Amino acid sequence: LEEMTPKPVQDTGNILKQGYLEKRSREHSFFGSEWQKRWCVLNRRTFYYYANEKSKQPKGNFSIEHYSARLASHLRKDSRKRCCFELICPGKRTYEFTAPSPAEAEDWVDQIQFLLKDLSSLTIPYDEEDEEDLYNDVDSSDSVNTTSHNTTLNQDEPNVEMEEDDDIYEVLPGKQPKPE
């Protein structure tokens, strides 16, 4: 069902998790901080948030590298406090979210922690298809055969006469080219 949902941005790469969350805004109103419903998308390196799932431009995004994710029931005092989690990075903005359920909040935290572990070990391949092509380029005997075949063809071509001005050899200072 998730795959059939239109992707808000084509360039977000492989989407690992997406869904509606409430995000606490940075500006505090007279009544305290505002929680706004946002369509959130997590790919391998970046967390995007949009006004809704059909939005083309994100309201914001940030690299999750160096962040940590944890459940944060202290963010709310109401019945949804067990649905809260936050993304923290020393020296950077803390992002606070409320998921639709405690289980969803845990899933977001688990997904982000899993990603961060992979990012820190640098074992995540960008794309399985790209990885396959990479090995094909290195191991493929086709490319070697094609190269040698082309070389053979070039040797069979008649030598093209060059004009004197098109000398391909560099003349070193103090040395004169030998007359032909």
mmCIF file of C-alpha atoms in Angstrom:
data_model
loop_
_atom_site.group_PDB
_atom_site.id
_atom_site.type_symbol
_atom_site.label_atom_id
_atom_site.label_comp_id
_atom_site.label_asym_id
_atom_site.label_seq_id
_atom_site.Cartn_x
_atom_site.Cartn_y
_atom_site.Cartn_z
ATOM 1 C CA LEU A 1 0.000 0.000 0.000
ATOM 2 C CA GLU A 2 2.851 2.407 0.800
ATOM 3 C CA GLU A 3 4.406 1.890 -2.645
ATOM 4 C CA MET A 4 1.239 3.100 -4.364
ATOM 5 C CA THR A 5 1.296 6.407 -2.491
ATOM 6 C CA PRO A 6 2.608 9.146 -4.812
ATOM 7 C CA LYS A 7 6.150 10.151 -3.934
ATOM 8 C CA PRO A 8 6.286 13.814 -2.951
ATOM 9 C CA VAL A 9 9.717 14.240 -4.530
ATOM 10 C CA GLN A 10 11.223 12.063 -7.233
ATOM 11 C CA ASP A 11 14.779 12.844 -6.124
ATOM 12 C CA THR A 12 14.520 11.600 -2.549
ATOM 13 C CA GLY A 13 16.085 8.274 -3.518
ATOM 14 C CA ASN A 14 15.058 5.023 -1.911
ATOM 15 C CA ILE A 15 12.354 5.810 0.619
ATOM 16 C CA LEU A 16 12.777 3.752 3.779
ATOM 17 C CA LYS A 17 9.848 5.171 5.717
ATOM 18 C CA GLN A 18 7.176 7.769 5.100
ATOM 19 C CA GLY A 19 3.983 8.892 6.747
ATOM 20 C CA TYR A 20 2.223 11.673 8.596
ATOM 21 C CA LEU A 21 3.798 12.930 11.814
ATOM 22 C CA GLU A 22 3.178 16.031 13.860
ATOM 23 C CA LYS A 23 6.283 18.208 13.923
ATOM 24 C CA ARG A 24 6.849 20.816 16.579
ATOM 25 C CA SER A 25 7.518 24.178 14.944
ATOM 26 C CA ARG A 26 10.442 26.315 15.965
ATOM 27 C CA GLU A 27 8.308 29.382 16.652
ATOM 28 C CA HIS A 28 6.517 29.351 19.956
ATOM 29 C CA SER A 29 3.065 30.892 20.040
ATOM 30 C CA PHE A 30 1.393 32.519 23.029
ATOM 31 C CA PHE A 31 0.025 29.078 23.991
ATOM 32 C CA GLY A 32 3.356 27.270 23.696
ATOM 33 C CA SER A 33 4.845 25.500 20.738
ATOM 34 C CA GLU A 34 2.712 24.503 17.779
ATOM 35 C CA TRP A 35 2.420 20.967 16.460
ATOM 36 C CA GLN A 36 1.859 20.823 12.710
ATOM 37 C CA LYS A 37 0.867 17.778 10.693
ATOM 38 C CA ARG A 38 3.591 17.015 8.130
ATOM 39 C CA TRP A 39 4.166 14.298 5.533
ATOM 40 C CA CYS A 40 7.595 12.966 6.482
ATOM 41 C CA VAL A 41 9.922 10.975 4.234
ATOM 42 C CA LEU A 42 13.108 9.224 5.323
ATOM 43 C CA ASN A 43 15.619 8.089 2.731
ATOM 44 C CA ARG A 44 19.130 6.760 3.254
ATOM 45 C CA ARG A 45 20.654 10.058 4.323
ATOM 46 C CA THR A 46 17.982 12.735 4.576
ATOM 47 C CA PHE A 47 14.782 13.429 6.491
ATOM 48 C CA TYR A 48 12.275 15.505 4.463
ATOM 49 C CA TYR A 49 9.015 17.039 5.677
ATOM 50 C CA TYR A 50 6.222 18.402 3.502
ATOM 51 C CA ALA A 51 2.917 20.203 4.033
ATOM 52 C CA ASN A 52 1.169 17.031 2.739
ATOM 53 C CA GLU A 53 1.889 13.900 0.703
ATOM 54 C CA LYS A 54 1.167 15.613 -2.629
ATOM 55 C CA SER A 55 3.523 18.565 -2.052
ATOM 56 C CA LYS A 56 6.303 18.930 -4.604
ATOM 57 C CA GLN A 57 8.617 21.082 -2.480
ATOM 58 C CA PRO A 58 9.614 20.101 1.061
ATOM 59 C CA LYS A 59 8.961 22.559 3.874
ATOM 60 C CA GLY A 60 12.365 21.488 5.124
ATOM 61 C CA ASN A 61 14.925 18.707 5.183
ATOM 62 C CA PHE A 62 18.113 17.802 7.018
ATOM 63 C CA SER A 63 20.834 15.186 6.787
ATOM 64 C CA ILE A 64 20.334 12.615 9.527
ATOM 65 C CA GLU A 65 24.061 11.911 9.685
ATOM 66 C CA HIS A 66 25.414 12.510 13.220
ATOM 67 C CA TYR A 67 21.859 12.742 14.621
ATOM 68 C CA SER A 68 20.484 10.310 17.163
ATOM 69 C CA ALA A 69 16.848 9.311 17.542
ATOM 70 C CA ARG A 70 15.039 8.468 20.764
ATOM 71 C CA LEU A 71 11.549 8.237 22.187
ATOM 72 C CA ALA A 72 10.700 11.414 24.089
ATOM 73 C CA SER A 73 7.544 11.237 26.220
ATOM 74 C CA HIS A 74 8.521 14.514 27.948
ATOM 75 C CA LEU A 75 7.561 16.502 24.803
ATOM 76 C CA ARG A 76 3.826 16.360 25.513
ATOM 77 C CA LYS A 77 1.675 16.245 28.603
ATOM 78 C CA ASP A 78 -1.433 14.857 26.892
ATOM 79 C CA SER A 79 -2.463 11.291 25.999
ATOM 80 C CA ARG A 80 -0.101 11.262 22.993
ATOM 81 C CA LYS A 81 3.083 11.660 25.025
ATOM 82 C CA ARG A 82 4.056 8.017 24.356
ATOM 83 C CA CYS A 83 3.912 8.767 20.595
ATOM 84 C CA CYS A 84 6.735 11.329 20.706
ATOM 85 C CA PHE A 85 10.313 11.056 19.520
ATOM 86 C CA GLU A 86 13.121 13.464 18.783
ATOM 87 C CA LEU A 87 16.173 13.700 16.573
ATOM 88 C CA ILE A 88 19.146 15.258 18.338
ATOM 89 C CA CYS A 89 22.564 16.382 17.141
ATOM 90 C CA PRO A 90 24.995 18.370 19.306
ATOM 91 C CA GLY A 91 25.315 21.901 17.988
ATOM 92 C CA LYS A 92 22.353 21.526 15.619
ATOM 93 C CA ARG A 93 18.600 21.955 15.828
ATOM 94 C CA THR A 94 16.620 19.258 17.648
ATOM 95 C CA TYR A 95 13.598 18.004 15.691
ATOM 96 C CA GLU A 96 10.558 16.876 17.681
ATOM 97 C CA PHE A 97 7.769 14.676 16.313
ATOM 98 C CA THR A 98 4.564 12.974 17.395
ATOM 99 C CA ALA A 99 3.610 9.763 15.587
ATOM 100 C CA PRO A 100 0.012 8.463 15.250
ATOM 101 C CA SER A 101 0.732 5.699 17.803
ATOM 102 C CA PRO A 102 3.450 4.593 20.257
ATOM 103 C CA ALA A 103 4.280 1.669 17.920
ATOM 104 C CA GLU A 104 4.739 4.068 14.970
ATOM 105 C CA ALA A 105 7.015 6.289 17.073
ATOM 106 C CA GLU A 106 9.124 3.242 17.954
ATOM 107 C CA ASP A 107 9.274 2.214 14.304
ATOM 108 C CA TRP A 108 10.491 5.665 13.212
ATOM 109 C CA VAL A 109 13.178 5.613 15.927
ATOM 110 C CA ASP A 110 14.228 2.055 14.999
ATOM 111 C CA GLN A 111 14.460 2.889 11.287
ATOM 112 C CA ILE A 112 16.530 6.010 11.942
ATOM 113 C CA GLN A 113 18.849 4.239 14.401
ATOM 114 C CA PHE A 114 19.322 1.377 11.905
ATOM 115 C CA LEU A 115 20.199 3.901 9.187
ATOM 116 C CA LEU A 116 22.603 5.801 11.418
ATOM 117 C CA LYS A 117 24.399 2.595 12.339
ATOM 118 C CA ASP A 118 24.843 1.811 8.640
ATOM 119 C CA LEU A 119 25.900 5.380 7.834
ATOM 120 C CA SER A 120 28.585 5.283 10.500
ATOM 121 C CA SER A 121 29.938 1.958 9.194
ATOM 122 C CA LEU A 122 29.581 3.073 5.551
ATOM 123 C CA THR A 123 28.187 -0.305 4.490
ATOM 124 C CA ILE A 124 25.046 0.947 2.767
ATOM 125 C CA PRO A 125 25.321 0.639 -1.018
ATOM 126 C CA TYR A 126 23.668 3.540 -2.813
ATOM 127 C CA ASP A 127 21.547 1.385 -5.063
ATOM 128 C CA GLU A 128 21.592 -2.344 -5.662
ATOM 129 C CA GLU A 129 21.317 -1.848 -9.423
ATOM 130 C CA ASP A 130 24.275 0.540 -9.460
ATOM 131 C CA GLU A 131 26.267 -1.925 -7.391
ATOM 132 C CA GLU A 132 25.565 -4.680 -9.918
ATOM 133 C CA ASP A 133 26.666 -2.449 -12.816
ATOM 134 C CA LEU A 134 29.826 -1.584 -10.928
ATOM 135 C CA TYR A 135 30.827 -5.253 -10.736
ATOM 136 C CA ASN A 136 29.848 -5.860 -14.360
ATOM 137 C CA ASP A 137 32.165 -3.055 -15.485
ATOM 138 C CA VAL A 138 35.068 -4.569 -13.587
ATOM 139 C CA ASP A 139 34.506 -8.260 -14.328
ATOM 140 C CA SER A 140 32.862 -8.133 -17.728
ATOM 141 C CA SER A 141 34.820 -9.919 -20.424
ATOM 142 C CA ASP A 142 32.586 -8.209 -23.008
ATOM 143 C CA SER A 143 34.228 -4.837 -22.452
ATOM 144 C CA VAL A 144 37.705 -6.396 -22.789
ATOM 145 C CA ASN A 145 36.755 -8.141 -26.061
ATOM 146 C CA THR A 146 35.215 -4.977 -27.436
ATOM 147 C CA THR A 147 38.372 -3.025 -26.647
ATOM 148 C CA SER A 148 40.706 -5.524 -28.317
ATOM 149 C CA HIS A 149 38.348 -5.821 -31.282
ATOM 150 C CA ASN A 150 38.400 -2.041 -31.766
ATOM 151 C CA THR A 151 42.193 -2.013 -31.585
ATOM 152 C CA THR A 152 42.377 -4.634 -34.332
ATOM 153 C CA LEU A 153 40.032 -2.599 -36.518
ATOM 154 C CA ASN A 154 42.155 0.501 -36.071
ATOM 155 C CA GLN A 155 45.287 -1.356 -37.168
ATOM 156 C CA ASP A 156 43.600 -2.434 -40.406
ATOM 157 C CA GLU A 157 42.744 1.140 -41.388
ATOM 158 C CA PRO A 158 45.138 2.735 -43.890
ATOM 159 C CA ASN A 159 47.524 5.276 -42.384
ATOM 160 C CA VAL A 160 46.267 8.786 -42.904
ATOM 161 C CA GLU A 161 48.898 11.147 -44.291
ATOM 162 C CA MET A 162 49.646 14.044 -41.930
ATOM 163 C CA GLU A 163 50.639 17.497 -43.007
ATOM 164 C CA GLU A 164 53.955 18.885 -41.757
ATOM 165 C CA ASP A 165 52.243 21.355 -39.402
ATOM 166 C CA ASP A 166 50.431 18.503 -37.607
ATOM 167 C CA ASP A 167 53.622 17.019 -36.118
ATOM 168 C CA ILE A 168 52.552 14.988 -33.085
ATOM 169 C CA TYR A 169 56.021 14.872 -31.538
ATOM 170 C CA GLU A 170 57.116 17.543 -29.106
ATOM 171 C CA VAL A 171 60.283 19.387 -30.088
ATOM 172 C CA LEU A 172 62.563 19.740 -27.076
ATOM 173 C CA PRO A 173 64.596 22.944 -26.725
ATOM 174 C CA GLY A 174 68.035 22.696 -28.341
ATOM 175 C CA LYS A 175 67.161 19.628 -30.416
ATOM 176 C CA GLN A 176 66.168 19.772 -34.045
ATOM 177 C CA PRO A 177 63.855 17.157 -35.519
ATOM 178 C CA LYS A 178 65.640 14.824 -37.905
ATOM 179 C CA PRO A 179 64.860 15.498 -41.587
ATOM 180 C CA GLU A 180 62.847 12.704 -43.206
#
